[in-house]
Short mmCIF file of C-alpha atoms and ligand atoms in Angstrom, two decimals:
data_model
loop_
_atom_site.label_atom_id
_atom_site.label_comp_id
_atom_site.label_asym_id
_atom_site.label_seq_id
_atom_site.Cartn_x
_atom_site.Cartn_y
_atom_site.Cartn_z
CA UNK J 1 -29.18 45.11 -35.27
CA UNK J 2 -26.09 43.32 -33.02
CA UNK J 3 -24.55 40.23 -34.00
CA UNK J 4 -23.23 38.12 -31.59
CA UNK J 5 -19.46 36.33 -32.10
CA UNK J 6 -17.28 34.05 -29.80
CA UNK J 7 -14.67 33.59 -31.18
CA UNK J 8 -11.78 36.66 -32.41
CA UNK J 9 -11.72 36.62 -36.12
CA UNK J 10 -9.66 35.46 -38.53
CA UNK J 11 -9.67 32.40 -37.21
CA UNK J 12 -9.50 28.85 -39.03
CA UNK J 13 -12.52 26.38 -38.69
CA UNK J 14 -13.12 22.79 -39.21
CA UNK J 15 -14.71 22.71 -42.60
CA UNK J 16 -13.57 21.22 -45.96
CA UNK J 17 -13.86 25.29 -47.23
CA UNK J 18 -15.44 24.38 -51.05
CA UNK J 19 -18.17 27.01 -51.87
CA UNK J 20 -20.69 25.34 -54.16
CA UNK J 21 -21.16 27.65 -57.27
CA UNK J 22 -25.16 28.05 -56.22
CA UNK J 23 -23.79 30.45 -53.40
CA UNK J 24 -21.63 32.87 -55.49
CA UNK J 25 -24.45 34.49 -56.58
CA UNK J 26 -25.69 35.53 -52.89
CA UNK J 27 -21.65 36.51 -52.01
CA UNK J 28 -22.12 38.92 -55.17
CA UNK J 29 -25.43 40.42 -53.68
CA UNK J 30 -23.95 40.77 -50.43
CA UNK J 31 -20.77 42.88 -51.59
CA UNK J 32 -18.25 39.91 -51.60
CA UNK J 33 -18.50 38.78 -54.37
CA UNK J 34 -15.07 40.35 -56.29
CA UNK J 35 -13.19 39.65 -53.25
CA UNK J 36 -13.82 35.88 -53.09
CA UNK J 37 -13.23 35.58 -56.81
CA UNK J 38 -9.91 37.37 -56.37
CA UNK J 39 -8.90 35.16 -53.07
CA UNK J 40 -10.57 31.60 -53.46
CA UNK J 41 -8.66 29.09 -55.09
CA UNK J 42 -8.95 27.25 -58.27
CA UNK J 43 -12.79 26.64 -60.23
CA UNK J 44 -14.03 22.80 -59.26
CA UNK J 45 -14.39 20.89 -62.31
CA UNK J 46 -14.15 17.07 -61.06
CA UNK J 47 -14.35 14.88 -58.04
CA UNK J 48 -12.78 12.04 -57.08
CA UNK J 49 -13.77 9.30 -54.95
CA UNK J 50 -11.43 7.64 -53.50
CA UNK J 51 -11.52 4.00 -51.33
CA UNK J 52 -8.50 2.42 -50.03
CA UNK J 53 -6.32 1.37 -53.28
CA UNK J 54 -9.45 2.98 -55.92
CA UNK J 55 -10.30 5.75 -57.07
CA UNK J 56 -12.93 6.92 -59.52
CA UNK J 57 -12.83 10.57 -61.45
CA UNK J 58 -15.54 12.63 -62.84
CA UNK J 59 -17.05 15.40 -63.58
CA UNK J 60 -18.62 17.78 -61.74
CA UNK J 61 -21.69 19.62 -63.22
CA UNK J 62 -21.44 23.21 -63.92
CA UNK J 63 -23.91 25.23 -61.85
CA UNK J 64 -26.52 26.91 -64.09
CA UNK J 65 -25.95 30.28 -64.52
CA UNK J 66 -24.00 32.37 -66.95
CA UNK J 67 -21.79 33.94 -64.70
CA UNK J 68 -21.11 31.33 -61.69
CA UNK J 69 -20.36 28.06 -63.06
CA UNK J 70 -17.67 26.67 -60.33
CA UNK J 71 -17.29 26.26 -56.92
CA UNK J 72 -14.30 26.82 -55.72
CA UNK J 73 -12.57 26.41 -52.13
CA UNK J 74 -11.48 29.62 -49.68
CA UNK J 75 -10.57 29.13 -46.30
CA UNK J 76 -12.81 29.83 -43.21
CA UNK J 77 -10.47 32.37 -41.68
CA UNK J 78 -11.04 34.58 -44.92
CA UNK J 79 -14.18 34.19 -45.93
CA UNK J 80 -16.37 34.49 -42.53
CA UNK J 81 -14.07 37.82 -41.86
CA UNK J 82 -15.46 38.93 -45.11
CA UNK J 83 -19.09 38.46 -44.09
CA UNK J 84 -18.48 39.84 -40.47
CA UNK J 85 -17.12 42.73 -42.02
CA UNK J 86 -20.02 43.49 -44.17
CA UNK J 87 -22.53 42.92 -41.67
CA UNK J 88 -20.55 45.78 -39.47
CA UNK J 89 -20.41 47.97 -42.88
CA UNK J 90 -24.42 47.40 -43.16
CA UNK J 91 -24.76 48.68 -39.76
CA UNK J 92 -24.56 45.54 -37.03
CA UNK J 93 -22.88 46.04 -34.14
CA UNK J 94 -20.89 43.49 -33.77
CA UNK J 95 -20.04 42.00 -30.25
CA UNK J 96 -16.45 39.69 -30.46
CA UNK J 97 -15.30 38.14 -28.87
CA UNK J 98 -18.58 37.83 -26.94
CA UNK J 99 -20.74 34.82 -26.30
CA UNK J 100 -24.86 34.72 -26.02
CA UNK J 101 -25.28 32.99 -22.74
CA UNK J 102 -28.76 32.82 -22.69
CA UNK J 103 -32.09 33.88 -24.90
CA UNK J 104 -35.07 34.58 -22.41
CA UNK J 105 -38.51 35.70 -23.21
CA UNK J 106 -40.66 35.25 -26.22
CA UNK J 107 -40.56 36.67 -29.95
CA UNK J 108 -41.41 40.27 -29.84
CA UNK J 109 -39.78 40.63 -26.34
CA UNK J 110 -36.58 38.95 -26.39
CA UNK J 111 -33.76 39.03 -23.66
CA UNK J 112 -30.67 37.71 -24.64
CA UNK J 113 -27.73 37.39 -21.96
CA UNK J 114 -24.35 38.20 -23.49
CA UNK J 115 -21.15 37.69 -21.75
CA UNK J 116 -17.56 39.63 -23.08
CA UNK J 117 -14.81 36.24 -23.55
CA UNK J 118 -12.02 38.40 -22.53
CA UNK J 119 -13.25 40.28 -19.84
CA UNK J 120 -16.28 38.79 -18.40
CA UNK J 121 -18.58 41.74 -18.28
CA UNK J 122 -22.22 41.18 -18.91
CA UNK J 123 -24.83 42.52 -21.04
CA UNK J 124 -28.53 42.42 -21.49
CA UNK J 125 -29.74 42.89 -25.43
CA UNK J 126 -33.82 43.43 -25.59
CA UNK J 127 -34.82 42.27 -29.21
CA UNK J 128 -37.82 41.76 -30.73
CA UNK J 129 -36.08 39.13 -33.57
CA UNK J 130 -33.46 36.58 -32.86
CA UNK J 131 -32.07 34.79 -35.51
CA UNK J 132 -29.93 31.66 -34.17
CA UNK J 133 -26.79 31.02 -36.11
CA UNK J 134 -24.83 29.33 -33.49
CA UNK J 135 -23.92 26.06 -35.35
CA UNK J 136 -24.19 22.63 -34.13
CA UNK J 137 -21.28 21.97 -32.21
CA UNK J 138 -20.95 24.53 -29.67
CA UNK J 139 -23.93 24.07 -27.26
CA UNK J 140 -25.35 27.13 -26.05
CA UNK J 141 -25.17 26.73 -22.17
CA UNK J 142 -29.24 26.28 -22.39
CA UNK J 143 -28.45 22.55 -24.44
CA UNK J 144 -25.51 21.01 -22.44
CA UNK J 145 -27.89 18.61 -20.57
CA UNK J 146 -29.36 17.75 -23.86
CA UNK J 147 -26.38 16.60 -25.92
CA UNK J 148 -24.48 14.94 -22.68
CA UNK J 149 -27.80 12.83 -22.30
CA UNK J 150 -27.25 12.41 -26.22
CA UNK J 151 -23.63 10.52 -26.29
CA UNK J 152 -23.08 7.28 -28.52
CA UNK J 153 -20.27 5.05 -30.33
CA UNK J 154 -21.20 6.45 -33.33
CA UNK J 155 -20.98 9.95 -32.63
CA UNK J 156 -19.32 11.73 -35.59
CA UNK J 157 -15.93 14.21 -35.06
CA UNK J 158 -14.59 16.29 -37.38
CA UNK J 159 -10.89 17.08 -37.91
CA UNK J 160 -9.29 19.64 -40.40
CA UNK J 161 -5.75 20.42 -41.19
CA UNK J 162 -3.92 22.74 -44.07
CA UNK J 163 -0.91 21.44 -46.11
CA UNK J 164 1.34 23.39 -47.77
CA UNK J 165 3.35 21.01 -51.05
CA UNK J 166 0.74 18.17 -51.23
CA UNK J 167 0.24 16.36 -54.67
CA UNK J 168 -3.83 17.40 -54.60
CA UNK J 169 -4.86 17.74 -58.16
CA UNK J 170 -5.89 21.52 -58.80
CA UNK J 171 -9.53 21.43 -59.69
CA UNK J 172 -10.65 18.43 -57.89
CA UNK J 173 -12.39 17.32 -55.00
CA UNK J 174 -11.57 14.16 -53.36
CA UNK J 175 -14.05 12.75 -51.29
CA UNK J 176 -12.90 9.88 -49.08
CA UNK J 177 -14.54 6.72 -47.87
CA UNK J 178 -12.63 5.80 -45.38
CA UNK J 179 -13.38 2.62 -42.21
CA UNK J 180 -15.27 4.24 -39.46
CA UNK J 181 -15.79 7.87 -41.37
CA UNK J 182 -15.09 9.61 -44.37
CA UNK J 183 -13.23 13.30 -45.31
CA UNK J 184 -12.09 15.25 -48.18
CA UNK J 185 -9.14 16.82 -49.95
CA UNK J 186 -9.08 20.47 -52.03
CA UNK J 187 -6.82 22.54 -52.90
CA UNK J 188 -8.16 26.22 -51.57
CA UNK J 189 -6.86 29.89 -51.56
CA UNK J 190 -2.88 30.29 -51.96
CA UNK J 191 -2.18 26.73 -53.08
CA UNK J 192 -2.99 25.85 -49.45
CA UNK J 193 -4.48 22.20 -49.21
CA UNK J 194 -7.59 21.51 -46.85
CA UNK J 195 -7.75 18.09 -45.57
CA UNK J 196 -11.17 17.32 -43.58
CA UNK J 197 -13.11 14.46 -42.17
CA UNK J 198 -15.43 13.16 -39.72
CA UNK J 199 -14.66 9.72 -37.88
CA UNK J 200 -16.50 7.67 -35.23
CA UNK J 201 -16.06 7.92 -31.80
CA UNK J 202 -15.55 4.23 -31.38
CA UNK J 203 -12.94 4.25 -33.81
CA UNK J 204 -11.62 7.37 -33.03
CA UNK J 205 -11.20 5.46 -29.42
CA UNK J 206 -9.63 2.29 -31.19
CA UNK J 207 -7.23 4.09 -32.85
CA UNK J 208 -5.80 5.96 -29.55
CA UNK J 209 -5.59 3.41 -27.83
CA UNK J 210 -3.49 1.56 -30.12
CA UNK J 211 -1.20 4.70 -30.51
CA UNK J 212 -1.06 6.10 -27.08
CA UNK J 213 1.64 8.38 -27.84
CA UNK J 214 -0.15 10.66 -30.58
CA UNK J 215 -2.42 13.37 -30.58
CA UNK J 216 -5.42 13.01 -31.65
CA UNK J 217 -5.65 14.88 -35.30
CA UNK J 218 -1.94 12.83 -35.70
CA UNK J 219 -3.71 9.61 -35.18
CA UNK J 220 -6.56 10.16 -37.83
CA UNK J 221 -4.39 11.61 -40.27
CA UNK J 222 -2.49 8.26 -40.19
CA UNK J 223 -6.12 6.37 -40.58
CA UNK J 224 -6.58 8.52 -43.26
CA UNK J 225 -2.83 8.05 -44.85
CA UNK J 226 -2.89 3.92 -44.53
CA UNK J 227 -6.81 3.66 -44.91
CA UNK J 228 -6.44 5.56 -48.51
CA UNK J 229 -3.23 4.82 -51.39
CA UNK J 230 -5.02 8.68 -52.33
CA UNK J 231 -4.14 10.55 -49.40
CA UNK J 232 -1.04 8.37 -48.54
CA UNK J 233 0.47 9.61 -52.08
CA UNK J 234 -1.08 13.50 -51.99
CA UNK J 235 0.30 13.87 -48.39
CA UNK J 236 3.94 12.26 -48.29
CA UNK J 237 5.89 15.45 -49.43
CA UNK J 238 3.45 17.65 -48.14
CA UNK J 239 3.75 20.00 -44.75
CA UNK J 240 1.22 20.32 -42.12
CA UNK J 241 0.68 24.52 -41.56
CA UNK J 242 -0.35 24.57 -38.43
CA UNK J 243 -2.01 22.13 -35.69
CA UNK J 244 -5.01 19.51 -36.57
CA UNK J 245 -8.39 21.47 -35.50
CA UNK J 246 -11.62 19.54 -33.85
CA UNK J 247 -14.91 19.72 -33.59
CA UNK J 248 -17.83 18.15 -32.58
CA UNK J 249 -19.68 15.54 -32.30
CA UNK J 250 -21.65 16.46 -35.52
CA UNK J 251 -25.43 16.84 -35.20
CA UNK J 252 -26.98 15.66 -38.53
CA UNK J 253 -30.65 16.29 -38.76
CA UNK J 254 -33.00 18.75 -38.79
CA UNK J 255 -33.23 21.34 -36.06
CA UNK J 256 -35.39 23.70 -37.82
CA UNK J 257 -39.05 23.94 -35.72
CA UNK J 258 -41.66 27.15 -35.28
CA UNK J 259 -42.01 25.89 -31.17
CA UNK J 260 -39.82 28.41 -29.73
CA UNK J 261 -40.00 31.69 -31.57
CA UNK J 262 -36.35 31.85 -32.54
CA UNK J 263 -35.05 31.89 -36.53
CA UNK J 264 -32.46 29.39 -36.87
CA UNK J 265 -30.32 29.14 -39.86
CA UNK J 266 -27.35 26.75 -41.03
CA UNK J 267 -26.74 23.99 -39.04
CA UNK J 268 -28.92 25.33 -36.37
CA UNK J 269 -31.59 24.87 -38.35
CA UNK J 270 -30.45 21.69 -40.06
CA UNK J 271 -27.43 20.10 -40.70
CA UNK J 272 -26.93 17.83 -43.44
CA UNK J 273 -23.53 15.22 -43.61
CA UNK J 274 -20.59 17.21 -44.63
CA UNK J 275 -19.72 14.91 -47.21
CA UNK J 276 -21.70 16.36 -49.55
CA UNK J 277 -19.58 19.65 -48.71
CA UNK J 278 -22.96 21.74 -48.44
CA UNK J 279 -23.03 22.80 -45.20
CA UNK J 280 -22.26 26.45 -45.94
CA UNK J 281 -24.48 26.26 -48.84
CA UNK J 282 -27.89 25.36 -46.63
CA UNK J 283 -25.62 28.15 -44.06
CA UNK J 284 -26.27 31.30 -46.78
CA UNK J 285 -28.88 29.91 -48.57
CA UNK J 286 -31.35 29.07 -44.97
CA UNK J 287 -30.37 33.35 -44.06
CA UNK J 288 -31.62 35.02 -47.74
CA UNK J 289 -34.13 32.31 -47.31
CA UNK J 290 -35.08 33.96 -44.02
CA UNK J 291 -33.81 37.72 -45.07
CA UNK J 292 -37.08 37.47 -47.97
CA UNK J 293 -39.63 37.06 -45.26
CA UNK J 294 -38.69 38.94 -42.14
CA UNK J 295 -39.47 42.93 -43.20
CA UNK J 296 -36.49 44.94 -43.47
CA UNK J 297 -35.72 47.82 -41.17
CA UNK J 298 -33.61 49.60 -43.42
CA UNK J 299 -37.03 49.97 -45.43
CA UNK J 300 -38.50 51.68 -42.29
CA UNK J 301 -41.24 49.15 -41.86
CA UNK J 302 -41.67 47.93 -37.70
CA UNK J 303 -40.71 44.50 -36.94
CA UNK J 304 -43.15 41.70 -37.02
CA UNK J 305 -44.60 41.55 -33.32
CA UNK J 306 -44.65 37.81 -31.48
CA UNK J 307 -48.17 36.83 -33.28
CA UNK J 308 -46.52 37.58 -36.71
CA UNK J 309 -43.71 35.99 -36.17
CA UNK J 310 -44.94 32.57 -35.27
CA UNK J 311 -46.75 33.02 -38.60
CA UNK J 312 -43.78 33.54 -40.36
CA UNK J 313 -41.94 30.99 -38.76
CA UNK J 314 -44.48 28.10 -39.73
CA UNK J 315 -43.88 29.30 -43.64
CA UNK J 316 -40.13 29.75 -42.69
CA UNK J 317 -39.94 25.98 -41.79
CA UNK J 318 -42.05 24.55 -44.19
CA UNK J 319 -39.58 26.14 -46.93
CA UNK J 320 -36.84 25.03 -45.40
CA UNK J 321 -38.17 21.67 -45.21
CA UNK J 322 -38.61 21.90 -48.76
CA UNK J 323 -35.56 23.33 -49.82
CA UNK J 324 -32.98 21.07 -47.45
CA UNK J 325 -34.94 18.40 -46.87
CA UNK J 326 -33.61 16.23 -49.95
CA UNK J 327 -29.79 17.37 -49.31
CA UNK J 328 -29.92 15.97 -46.20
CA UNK J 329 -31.44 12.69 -46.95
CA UNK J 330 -28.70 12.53 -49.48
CA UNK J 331 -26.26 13.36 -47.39
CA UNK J 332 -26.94 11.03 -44.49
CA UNK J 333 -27.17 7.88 -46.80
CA UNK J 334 -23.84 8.59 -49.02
CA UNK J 335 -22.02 9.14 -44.97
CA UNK J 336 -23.24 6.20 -44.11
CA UNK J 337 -22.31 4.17 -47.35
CA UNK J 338 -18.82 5.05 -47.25
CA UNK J 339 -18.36 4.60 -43.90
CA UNK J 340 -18.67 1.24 -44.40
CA UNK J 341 -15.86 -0.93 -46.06
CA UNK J 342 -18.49 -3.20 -47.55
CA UNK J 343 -20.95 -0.82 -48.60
CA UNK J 344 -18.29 1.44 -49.80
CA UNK J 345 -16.68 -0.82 -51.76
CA UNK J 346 -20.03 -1.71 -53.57
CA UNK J 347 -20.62 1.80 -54.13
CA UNK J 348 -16.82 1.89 -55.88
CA UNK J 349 -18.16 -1.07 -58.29
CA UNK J 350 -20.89 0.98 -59.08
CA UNK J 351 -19.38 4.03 -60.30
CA UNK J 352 -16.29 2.59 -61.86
CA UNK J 353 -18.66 0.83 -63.94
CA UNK J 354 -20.38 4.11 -64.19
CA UNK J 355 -18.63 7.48 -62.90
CA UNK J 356 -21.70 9.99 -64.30
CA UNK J 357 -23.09 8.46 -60.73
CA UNK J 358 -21.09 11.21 -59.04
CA UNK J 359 -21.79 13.71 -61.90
CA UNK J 360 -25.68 13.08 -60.81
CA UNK J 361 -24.99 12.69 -57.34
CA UNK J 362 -23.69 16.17 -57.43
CA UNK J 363 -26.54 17.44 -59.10
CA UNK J 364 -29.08 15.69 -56.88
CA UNK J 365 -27.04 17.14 -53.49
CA UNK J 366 -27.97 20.94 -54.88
CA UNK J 367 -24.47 21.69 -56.79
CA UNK J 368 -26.50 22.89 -59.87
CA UNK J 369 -29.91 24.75 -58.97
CA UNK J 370 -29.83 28.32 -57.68
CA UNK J 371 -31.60 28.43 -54.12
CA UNK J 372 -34.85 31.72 -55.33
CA UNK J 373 -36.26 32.75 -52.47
CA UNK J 374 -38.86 34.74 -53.83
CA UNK J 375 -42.16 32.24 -53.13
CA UNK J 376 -41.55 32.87 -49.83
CA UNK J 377 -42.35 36.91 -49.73
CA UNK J 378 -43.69 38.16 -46.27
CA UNK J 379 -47.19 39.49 -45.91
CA UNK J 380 -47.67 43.40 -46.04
CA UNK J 381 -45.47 44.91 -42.70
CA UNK J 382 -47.24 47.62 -40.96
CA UNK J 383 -45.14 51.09 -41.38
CA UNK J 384 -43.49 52.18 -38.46
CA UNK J 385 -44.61 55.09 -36.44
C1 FAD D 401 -15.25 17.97 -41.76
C2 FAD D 401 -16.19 18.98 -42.35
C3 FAD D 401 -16.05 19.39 -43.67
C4 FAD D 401 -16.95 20.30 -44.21
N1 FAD D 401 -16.78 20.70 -45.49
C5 FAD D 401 -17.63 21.58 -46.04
C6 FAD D 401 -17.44 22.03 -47.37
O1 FAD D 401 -16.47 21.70 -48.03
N2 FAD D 401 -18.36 22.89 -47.89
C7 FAD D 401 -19.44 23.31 -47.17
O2 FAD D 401 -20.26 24.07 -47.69
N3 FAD D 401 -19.62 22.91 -45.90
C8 FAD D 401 -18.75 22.06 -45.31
N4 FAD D 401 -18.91 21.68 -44.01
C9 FAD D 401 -20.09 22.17 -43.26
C10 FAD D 401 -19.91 23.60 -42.81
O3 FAD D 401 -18.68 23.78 -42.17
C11 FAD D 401 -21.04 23.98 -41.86
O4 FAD D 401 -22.25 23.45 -42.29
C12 FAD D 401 -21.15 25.49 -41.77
O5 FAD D 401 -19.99 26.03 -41.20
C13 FAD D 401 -22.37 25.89 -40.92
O6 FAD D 401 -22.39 27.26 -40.85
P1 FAD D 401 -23.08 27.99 -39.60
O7 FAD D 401 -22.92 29.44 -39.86
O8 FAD D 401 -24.43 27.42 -39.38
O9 FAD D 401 -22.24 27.54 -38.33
P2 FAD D 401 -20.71 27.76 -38.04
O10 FAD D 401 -19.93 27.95 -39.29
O11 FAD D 401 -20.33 26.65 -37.12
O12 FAD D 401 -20.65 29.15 -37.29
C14 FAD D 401 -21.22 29.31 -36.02
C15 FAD D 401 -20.55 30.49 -35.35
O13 FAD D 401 -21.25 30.75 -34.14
C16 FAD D 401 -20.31 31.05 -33.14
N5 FAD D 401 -20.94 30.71 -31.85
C17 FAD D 401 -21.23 29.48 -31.38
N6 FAD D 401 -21.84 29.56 -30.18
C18 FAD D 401 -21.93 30.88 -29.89
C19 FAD D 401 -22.45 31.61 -28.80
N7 FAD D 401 -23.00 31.00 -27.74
N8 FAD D 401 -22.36 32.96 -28.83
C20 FAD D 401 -21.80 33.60 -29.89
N9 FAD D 401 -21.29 32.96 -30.95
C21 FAD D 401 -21.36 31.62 -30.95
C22 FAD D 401 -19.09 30.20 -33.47
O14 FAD D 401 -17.93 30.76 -32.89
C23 FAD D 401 -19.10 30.20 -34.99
O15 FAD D 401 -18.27 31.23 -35.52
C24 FAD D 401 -18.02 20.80 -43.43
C25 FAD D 401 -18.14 20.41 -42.09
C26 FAD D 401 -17.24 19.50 -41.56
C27 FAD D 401 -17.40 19.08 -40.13
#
């Protein structure tokens, strides 16, 4: 088993960093469970939406089971180091900072061209499985043409900055409508405060060129300071640790198809709007999802050969469907809501008049239900020779 990774770890990553409670469950099974509890930062009780001078409190629902109740927020430099370095205890080799150039052949018989970041030496893998866990916003070389061809205004970016001494209430995630995108605000491991959001390219271009002079994460955390009293008052004592990070443009939608014999999980299988903040949810939940139907090898049993597979990939994306589906639809129409000053403001009418909205909207984007994927159990694997 090899897994593949670009980039040296720790390093930080655009992401708003709140793990909904529905995952601690899987972090427990996997062995890091005890170490997020000790690390992450405080349990997520309440949310707050916040639009230019309004905001609008309340609370979140608990998840439902005994044991993991909260989410709570831990920073991407901790907790993917946490994961790498179970999958090397379990037995991957692990190839970082390395980079899969290209996957060639057909499920069974897999090629898959790897090329070493800091040195530039090559390397053929032969696989019979390939699960793709790439993301969304780092093309593999194979879709540059694609996603050039793909360009438009409203293209989404992400940015993400820490803060060290900003007036975030502990416990609380704000969720920001802001003109031309949205973000969010939580206070994670070590008192550190995560500030993330997404923004149009059109306005991300409007606001440049009206303030030639600063970078770009400088210039959107100024939208987001005068587009938002909320962030304007949590961030004017606070320090920025470290630079503004990018990424992007976001692909929202699903990815997930049984056409080309590879497994793809988390947002290269689908990815939903991050305002939701379930992107690493569908991430872990889409790979035990995938981890009940592909046989294990630890168990001695032979892979599935490229006949089998396609069979299991059909069931593999007709549960996905099922099981991310719904976030995503969810997703896509709160973005596009509170991306708009009218619309957003609408929606604030609506849920100052009646805050259990969020409560339910919560609940509807997946905060609640634990992700079981037993239905899904493969067909009897051969035993290997
Ligand atoms: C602004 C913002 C806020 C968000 N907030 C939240 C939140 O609060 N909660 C939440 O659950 N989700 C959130 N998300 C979503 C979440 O970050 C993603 O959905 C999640 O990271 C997807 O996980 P992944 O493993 O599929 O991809 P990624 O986390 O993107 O990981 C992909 C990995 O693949 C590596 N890679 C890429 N290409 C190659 C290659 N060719 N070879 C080798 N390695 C490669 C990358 O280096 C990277 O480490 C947010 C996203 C954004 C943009």
């Amino acid at each position: 088993m090899a897994l593949v990774e670009r980039q040296r770890f720790p390093r930080r990553k655009v992401c708003g960093e709140c793990i909904a409670a529905t995952n601690l469950p899987l972090l427990a099974s996997l062995g890091v469970g005890e170490a997020f509890k000790a690390l992450a930062g405080p349990e997520l009780r309440r949310v707050t939406l916040l639009q230019g001078e309004r905001s609008v409190t309340a609370e979140l629902p608990a998840a439902d089971h005994a044991d993991f109740r909260w989410g709570r927020a831990l920073g991407r430099e901790t907790l993917d180091n946490l994961l790498l370095e179970r999958a090397r205890a379990a037995g991957a080799s692990v190839f970082q900072p390395w980079a899969v150039q290209s996957i060639l052949g057909a499920a069974g018989a897999w090629h898959c061209e790897l090329r070493a970041l800091e040195t530039s030496v090559r390397l053929r893998l032969r696989a019979s499985v390939v699960i793709d866990a790439h993301g969304s916003w780092e093309d593999l070389p194979t879709d540059r043409p694609r996603r050039r061809l793909a360009r438009g205004a409203a293209d989404l970016f992400a940015f993400k900055a820490n803060f060290t001494g900003a007036a975030v209430p502990e416990g609380a995630i704000s969720v920001l409508a802001l003109d031309g995108g949205y973000g969010g605000m939580v206070v994670a491991d070590g008192g550190i405060t995560t500030v993330a959001g997404c923004i149009r390219r059109d306005r991300l271009g409007q606001l440049r060129a009206a303030s030639p002079g600063l970078r770009a994460g400088e210039a959107v955390q100024a939208w987001m300071q005068q587009g938002c009293a909320g962030v304007h008052a949590a961030l004017k004592g606070a320090e920025r640790d470290g630079p503004w990070l990018t990424a992007g443009p976001l692909d929202p939608g699903m990815h997930v198809q049984a056409r080309d014999g590879i497994f793809r999980i988390g947002n290269a299988a689908g990815e939903a709007h991050p305002i939701l903040g379930e992107g690493m949810s569908m991430a872990l939940q889409s790979a035990a999802m995938l981890c009940s139907i592909l046989p294990a090898r630890a168990h001695g049993v032979a892979l599935p050969d490229g006949r089998a597979q396609a069979d299991l990939q059909r069931r593999y994306a007709v549960a996905w469907r099922g099981a991310f589906a719904p976030r995503l639809r969810l997703a896509a129409t709160f973005a596009h809501v509170a991306m708009r000053p009218r619309s957003a403001a609408v929606l604030m009418h609506v849920v100052q008049a009646w805050p259990g909205l969020l409560t339910r909207g919560a609940r509807w984007g997946g905060k609640v239900r634990f992700a079981e994927p037993g239905p899904m159990s493969a067909p009897q694997p051969a035993r290997s020779g």
